[in-house]
Amino acid sequence: DSGVTQTPKHLITATGQRVTLRCSPRSGDLSVYWYQQSLDQGLQFLIQYYNGEERAKGNILERFSAQQFPDLHSELNLSSLELGDSALYFCASSVAAERTDTQYFGPGTRLTVL
Amino acid sequence: AQSVAQPEDQVNVAEGNPLTVKCTYSVSGNPYLFWYVQYPNRGLQFLLKYITGDNLVKGSYGFEAEFNKSQTSFHLKKPSALVSDSALYFCAVRAHYGGATNKLIFGTGTLLAVQP
């Protein structure tokens, strides 16, 4: 157990809908990262937050957004969902935002869009 | 651009035999290298990382990895494989410098199958 928690574990929804994925980082970690894992794209970095501020963006679609709250938990919002958004979404956390920091991953949320 | 290659989709090894999972990288400057393992329906678990110093890095569950700068490789090894080591292994790299992001760039993963 990495100490990173994600809810829900599974999410099944329809095209065009909006969902929210939640992540709680390890105690004391200030950085939160979101990744998408799919069969065709592999593991792709989406976005990073550090202590409430957006730190870096990856291949995140405009339909997706995220935020990190004062208690450091983070939410990833996915809207106007398409079939291709079906994937495993991981949250990871690290102590700070240094390049040497280890990122610890949560168990993931499996999103299925029908 | 930064990239990681895991040339083998699958590695098969008999229990008790040594195992190697290969990884090569491309990055500007000095790399920071990581290995993660993913069991079915689970998240990624951190195994080990190379930051600087000794080229041989020891990690969790008896795994180790050797950093080779001239060959731009960071192969994962274990002297004696266990059936319970069967899982999907990911190599990842992060550049030492270059922009604000410290995202991880992952390889495509190698499925390790250990036969009893």
Tab-separated table of C-alpha atoms in Angstrom:
chain	number	residue	atom	x	y	z
A	1	ASP	CA	0.000	0.000	0.000
A	2	SER	CA	1.553	3.277	-1.201
A	3	GLY	CA	-0.533	5.537	1.037
A	4	VAL	CA	-2.162	7.233	-1.957
A	5	THR	CA	-5.900	6.692	-2.129
A	6	GLN	CA	-8.190	7.085	-5.106
A	7	THR	CA	-11.954	6.970	-5.384
A	8	PRO	CA	-13.941	5.491	-6.935
A	9	LYS	CA	-12.226	2.276	-8.018
A	10	HIS	CA	-14.524	1.810	-10.963
A	11	LEU	CA	-16.707	4.211	-12.873
A	12	ILE	CA	-19.070	3.361	-15.692
A	13	THR	CA	-20.770	6.178	-17.522
A	14	ALA	CA	-22.143	7.210	-20.893
A	15	THR	CA	-20.740	9.374	-23.641
A	16	GLY	CA	-21.264	13.070	-23.107
A	17	GLN	CA	-21.315	12.780	-19.339
A	18	ARG	CA	-19.018	14.371	-16.745
A	19	VAL	CA	-17.209	12.573	-13.933
A	20	THR	CA	-14.925	13.514	-11.051
A	21	LEU	CA	-12.042	11.375	-9.862
A	22	ARG	CA	-10.639	11.966	-6.420
A	23	CYS	CA	-7.139	11.485	-5.024
A	24	SER	CA	-5.681	11.826	-1.547
A	25	PRO	CA	-1.873	11.989	-1.489
A	26	ARG	CA	0.400	10.367	1.046
A	27	SER	CA	0.559	12.214	4.319
A	28	GLY	CA	3.043	15.076	3.979
A	29	ASP	CA	3.285	14.977	0.190
A	30	LEU	CA	2.741	18.320	-1.521
A	31	SER	CA	2.786	17.273	-5.177
A	32	VAL	CA	0.044	15.398	-6.958
A	33	TYR	CA	0.292	14.016	-10.484
A	34	TRP	CA	-2.370	12.548	-12.744
A	35	TYR	CA	-1.621	9.891	-15.359
A	36	GLN	CA	-3.767	8.070	-17.883
A	37	GLN	CA	-3.069	4.453	-18.798
A	38	SER	CA	-4.637	3.022	-21.934
A	39	LEU	CA	-3.771	0.147	-24.231
A	40	ASP	CA	-2.989	2.335	-27.219
A	41	GLN	CA	-1.282	5.278	-25.476
A	42	GLY	CA	0.405	3.540	-22.558
A	43	LEU	CA	1.083	5.631	-19.452
A	44	GLN	CA	0.733	9.338	-20.197
A	45	PHE	CA	1.288	12.259	-17.876
A	46	LEU	CA	-1.697	14.602	-17.655
A	47	ILE	CA	-1.030	17.294	-15.072
A	48	GLN	CA	0.843	18.113	-11.868
A	49	TYR	CA	-0.104	20.240	-8.882
A	50	TYR	CA	2.216	21.404	-6.166
A	51	ASN	CA	0.825	22.816	-2.942
A	52	GLY	CA	-2.376	23.947	-4.620
A	53	GLU	CA	-0.833	25.442	-7.741
A	54	GLU	CA	-0.686	23.962	-11.204
A	55	ARG	CA	2.938	23.072	-11.856
A	56	ALA	CA	3.047	21.318	-15.214
A	57	LYS	CA	0.756	20.157	-17.966
A	58	GLY	CA	1.133	17.177	-20.212
A	59	ASN	CA	-1.154	15.736	-22.848
A	60	ILE	CA	-4.313	16.797	-21.080
A	61	LEU	CA	-7.371	17.468	-23.188
A	62	GLU	CA	-9.271	20.735	-22.856
A	63	ARG	CA	-12.290	18.697	-21.735
A	64	PHE	CA	-10.273	17.621	-18.712
A	65	SER	CA	-9.398	19.796	-15.734
A	66	ALA	CA	-7.964	19.300	-12.294
A	67	GLN	CA	-7.424	21.117	-9.053
A	68	GLN	CA	-5.700	20.629	-5.740
A	69	PHE	CA	-7.467	21.783	-2.615
A	70	PRO	CA	-6.045	23.360	0.569
A	71	ASP	CA	-6.068	19.964	2.284
A	72	LEU	CA	-3.922	18.774	-0.680
A	73	HIS	CA	-6.379	16.283	-2.073
A	74	SER	CA	-6.919	16.564	-5.805
A	75	GLU	CA	-9.752	16.042	-8.224
A	76	LEU	CA	-9.633	15.308	-11.925
A	77	ASN	CA	-12.735	16.373	-13.829
A	78	LEU	CA	-13.508	14.758	-17.158
A	79	SER	CA	-16.346	16.210	-19.216
A	80	SER	CA	-18.076	15.542	-22.540
A	81	LEU	CA	-16.797	12.021	-22.255
A	82	GLU	CA	-15.995	10.010	-25.351
A	83	LEU	CA	-15.487	6.287	-25.831
A	84	GLY	CA	-11.757	6.893	-26.181
A	85	ASP	CA	-11.559	8.307	-22.669
A	86	SER	CA	-12.028	4.820	-21.273
A	87	ALA	CA	-8.807	4.129	-19.396
A	88	LEU	CA	-7.189	3.639	-16.036
A	89	TYR	CA	-6.474	6.956	-14.336
A	90	PHE	CA	-3.711	7.063	-11.771
A	91	CYS	CA	-2.867	9.643	-9.212
A	92	ALA	CA	0.640	9.815	-7.785
A	93	SER	CA	2.166	11.962	-5.076
A	94	SER	CA	5.632	13.041	-4.031
A	95	VAL	CA	7.094	14.943	-1.141
A	96	ALA	CA	7.938	18.034	-3.150
A	97	ALA	CA	8.481	18.922	-6.784
A	98	GLU	CA	12.110	17.936	-7.159
A	99	ARG	CA	13.223	15.829	-10.096
A	100	THR	CA	14.785	13.327	-7.729
A	101	ASP	CA	11.548	12.759	-5.821
A	102	THR	CA	9.919	9.372	-6.023
A	103	GLN	CA	6.321	9.375	-7.167
A	104	TYR	CA	4.071	6.956	-5.311
A	105	PHE	CA	1.023	5.756	-7.184
A	106	GLY	CA	-2.496	5.083	-6.054
A	107	PRO	CA	-4.496	2.014	-7.110
A	108	GLY	CA	-6.188	3.878	-9.935
A	109	THR	CA	-9.735	4.539	-11.114
A	110	ARG	CA	-10.942	2.471	-14.042
A	111	LEU	CA	-13.234	4.577	-16.213
A	112	THR	CA	-15.475	2.886	-18.739
A	113	VAL	CA	-17.401	5.094	-21.148
A	114	LEU	CA	-20.274	3.342	-22.928
B	1	ALA	CA	12.811	14.651	-26.701
B	2	GLN	CA	12.959	12.308	-23.764
B	3	SER	CA	12.037	8.694	-24.350
B	4	VAL	CA	12.297	5.251	-22.861
B	5	ALA	CA	12.394	1.971	-24.730
B	6	GLN	CA	11.626	-1.444	-23.355
B	7	PRO	CA	12.492	-3.684	-26.303
B	8	GLU	CA	10.818	-6.825	-24.987
B	9	ASP	CA	7.061	-7.052	-24.636
B	10	GLN	CA	7.453	-10.232	-22.616
B	11	VAL	CA	10.223	-12.028	-20.781
B	12	ASN	CA	9.875	-15.667	-19.777
B	13	VAL	CA	12.087	-17.184	-17.113
B	14	ALA	CA	12.028	-20.299	-14.968
B	15	GLU	CA	11.719	-19.953	-11.215
B	16	GLY	CA	15.125	-19.838	-9.578
B	17	ASN	CA	16.861	-18.529	-12.689
B	18	PRO	CA	18.234	-14.991	-12.973
B	19	LEU	CA	16.067	-12.464	-14.757
B	20	THR	CA	16.786	-9.312	-16.721
B	21	VAL	CA	14.271	-6.770	-17.979
B	22	LYS	CA	15.824	-4.339	-20.431
B	23	CYS	CA	15.446	-0.574	-20.610
B	24	THR	CA	17.194	2.060	-22.691
B	25	TYR	CA	16.631	5.775	-22.514
B	26	SER	CA	17.165	8.967	-24.440
B	27	VAL	CA	17.385	12.247	-22.585
B	28	SER	CA	19.339	15.472	-22.721
B	29	GLY	CA	21.820	15.656	-19.916
B	30	ASN	CA	21.914	13.348	-16.938
B	31	PRO	CA	18.890	11.139	-16.402
B	32	TYR	CA	16.967	10.172	-13.346
B	33	LEU	CA	15.748	6.591	-13.858
B	34	PHE	CA	13.019	4.611	-12.155
B	35	TRP	CA	11.534	1.113	-12.192
B	36	TYR	CA	7.955	0.373	-11.237
B	37	VAL	CA	5.991	-2.879	-11.117
B	38	GLN	CA	2.275	-3.287	-11.774
B	39	TYR	CA	0.354	-6.328	-10.613
B	40	PRO	CA	-3.048	-7.118	-12.181
B	41	ASN	CA	-5.710	-4.598	-11.204
B	42	ARG	CA	-3.254	-2.748	-9.008
B	43	GLY	CA	-1.396	0.536	-9.146
B	44	LEU	CA	2.268	0.973	-9.888
B	45	GLN	CA	4.652	0.088	-7.092
B	46	PHE	CA	8.027	1.778	-6.863
B	47	LEU	CA	10.977	-0.628	-7.019
B	48	LEU	CA	14.100	1.504	-7.269
B	49	LYS	CA	15.673	4.607	-8.758
B	50	TYR	CA	18.991	5.914	-9.983
B	51	ILE	CA	19.837	9.513	-9.234
B	52	THR	CA	23.606	9.652	-9.025
B	53	GLY	CA	26.545	7.759	-7.592
B	54	ASP	CA	26.966	3.984	-7.659
B	55	ASN	CA	25.824	2.544	-10.967
B	56	LEU	CA	24.334	-0.515	-9.254
B	57	VAL	CA	21.132	0.346	-7.458
B	58	LYS	CA	19.414	-2.044	-5.069
B	59	GLY	CA	15.686	-1.907	-4.546
B	60	SER	CA	12.680	-3.701	-3.146
B	61	TYR	CA	12.007	-7.457	-3.256
B	62	GLY	CA	15.604	-8.335	-4.190
B	63	PHE	CA	15.622	-6.365	-7.429
B	64	GLU	CA	18.566	-4.316	-8.603
B	65	ALA	CA	19.356	-2.271	-11.673
B	66	GLU	CA	22.549	-1.228	-13.366
B	67	PHE	CA	22.967	2.217	-14.875
B	68	ASN	CA	25.215	2.249	-17.929
B	69	LYS	CA	25.776	5.730	-19.267
B	70	SER	CA	27.698	4.720	-22.384
B	71	GLN	CA	24.959	2.323	-23.449
B	72	THR	CA	22.157	4.574	-22.117
B	73	SER	CA	20.665	1.578	-20.379
B	74	PHE	CA	19.117	0.804	-17.011
B	75	HIS	CA	18.361	-2.915	-16.978
B	76	LEU	CA	16.431	-4.458	-14.101
B	77	LYS	CA	17.845	-7.666	-12.649
B	78	LYS	CA	17.208	-10.269	-9.995
B	79	PRO	CA	19.521	-13.191	-9.213
B	80	SER	CA	16.752	-15.729	-8.600
B	81	ALA	CA	13.220	-15.256	-9.972
B	82	LEU	CA	10.076	-16.134	-8.042
B	83	VAL	CA	6.677	-17.011	-9.479
B	84	SER	CA	5.327	-14.077	-7.485
B	85	ASP	CA	7.560	-11.732	-9.518
B	86	SER	CA	5.261	-12.273	-12.503
B	87	ALA	CA	3.891	-8.825	-13.324
B	88	LEU	CA	4.191	-5.867	-15.691
B	89	TYR	CA	7.373	-3.844	-15.280
B	90	PHE	CA	7.791	-0.226	-16.320
B	91	CYS	CA	10.959	1.765	-16.749
B	92	ALA	CA	10.674	5.558	-16.505
B	93	VAL	CA	12.978	8.520	-16.984
B	94	ARG	CA	13.014	12.110	-15.911
B	95	ALA	CA	15.451	14.671	-17.280
B	96	HIS	CA	17.921	16.332	-14.965
B	97	TYR	CA	16.962	19.678	-16.410
B	98	GLY	CA	14.794	21.172	-19.120
B	99	GLY	CA	11.604	22.963	-18.274
B	100	ALA	CA	9.488	23.133	-15.188
B	101	THR	CA	7.951	19.712	-15.492
B	102	ASN	CA	9.306	16.748	-13.624
B	103	LYS	CA	6.886	14.330	-15.176
B	104	LEU	CA	7.882	10.735	-15.639
B	105	ILE	CA	8.229	9.383	-19.167
B	106	PHE	CA	7.318	5.701	-19.140
B	107	GLY	CA	8.289	2.852	-21.382
B	108	THR	CA	5.649	0.572	-22.853
B	109	GLY	CA	6.132	-2.058	-20.175
B	110	THR	CA	7.513	-5.602	-20.151
B	111	LEU	CA	5.438	-8.526	-18.979
B	112	LEU	CA	7.520	-10.858	-16.856
B	113	ALA	CA	6.283	-14.435	-16.682
B	114	VAL	CA	8.043	-16.741	-14.235
B	115	GLN	CA	7.269	-20.422	-14.716
B	116	PRO	CA	7.327	-22.808	-11.735
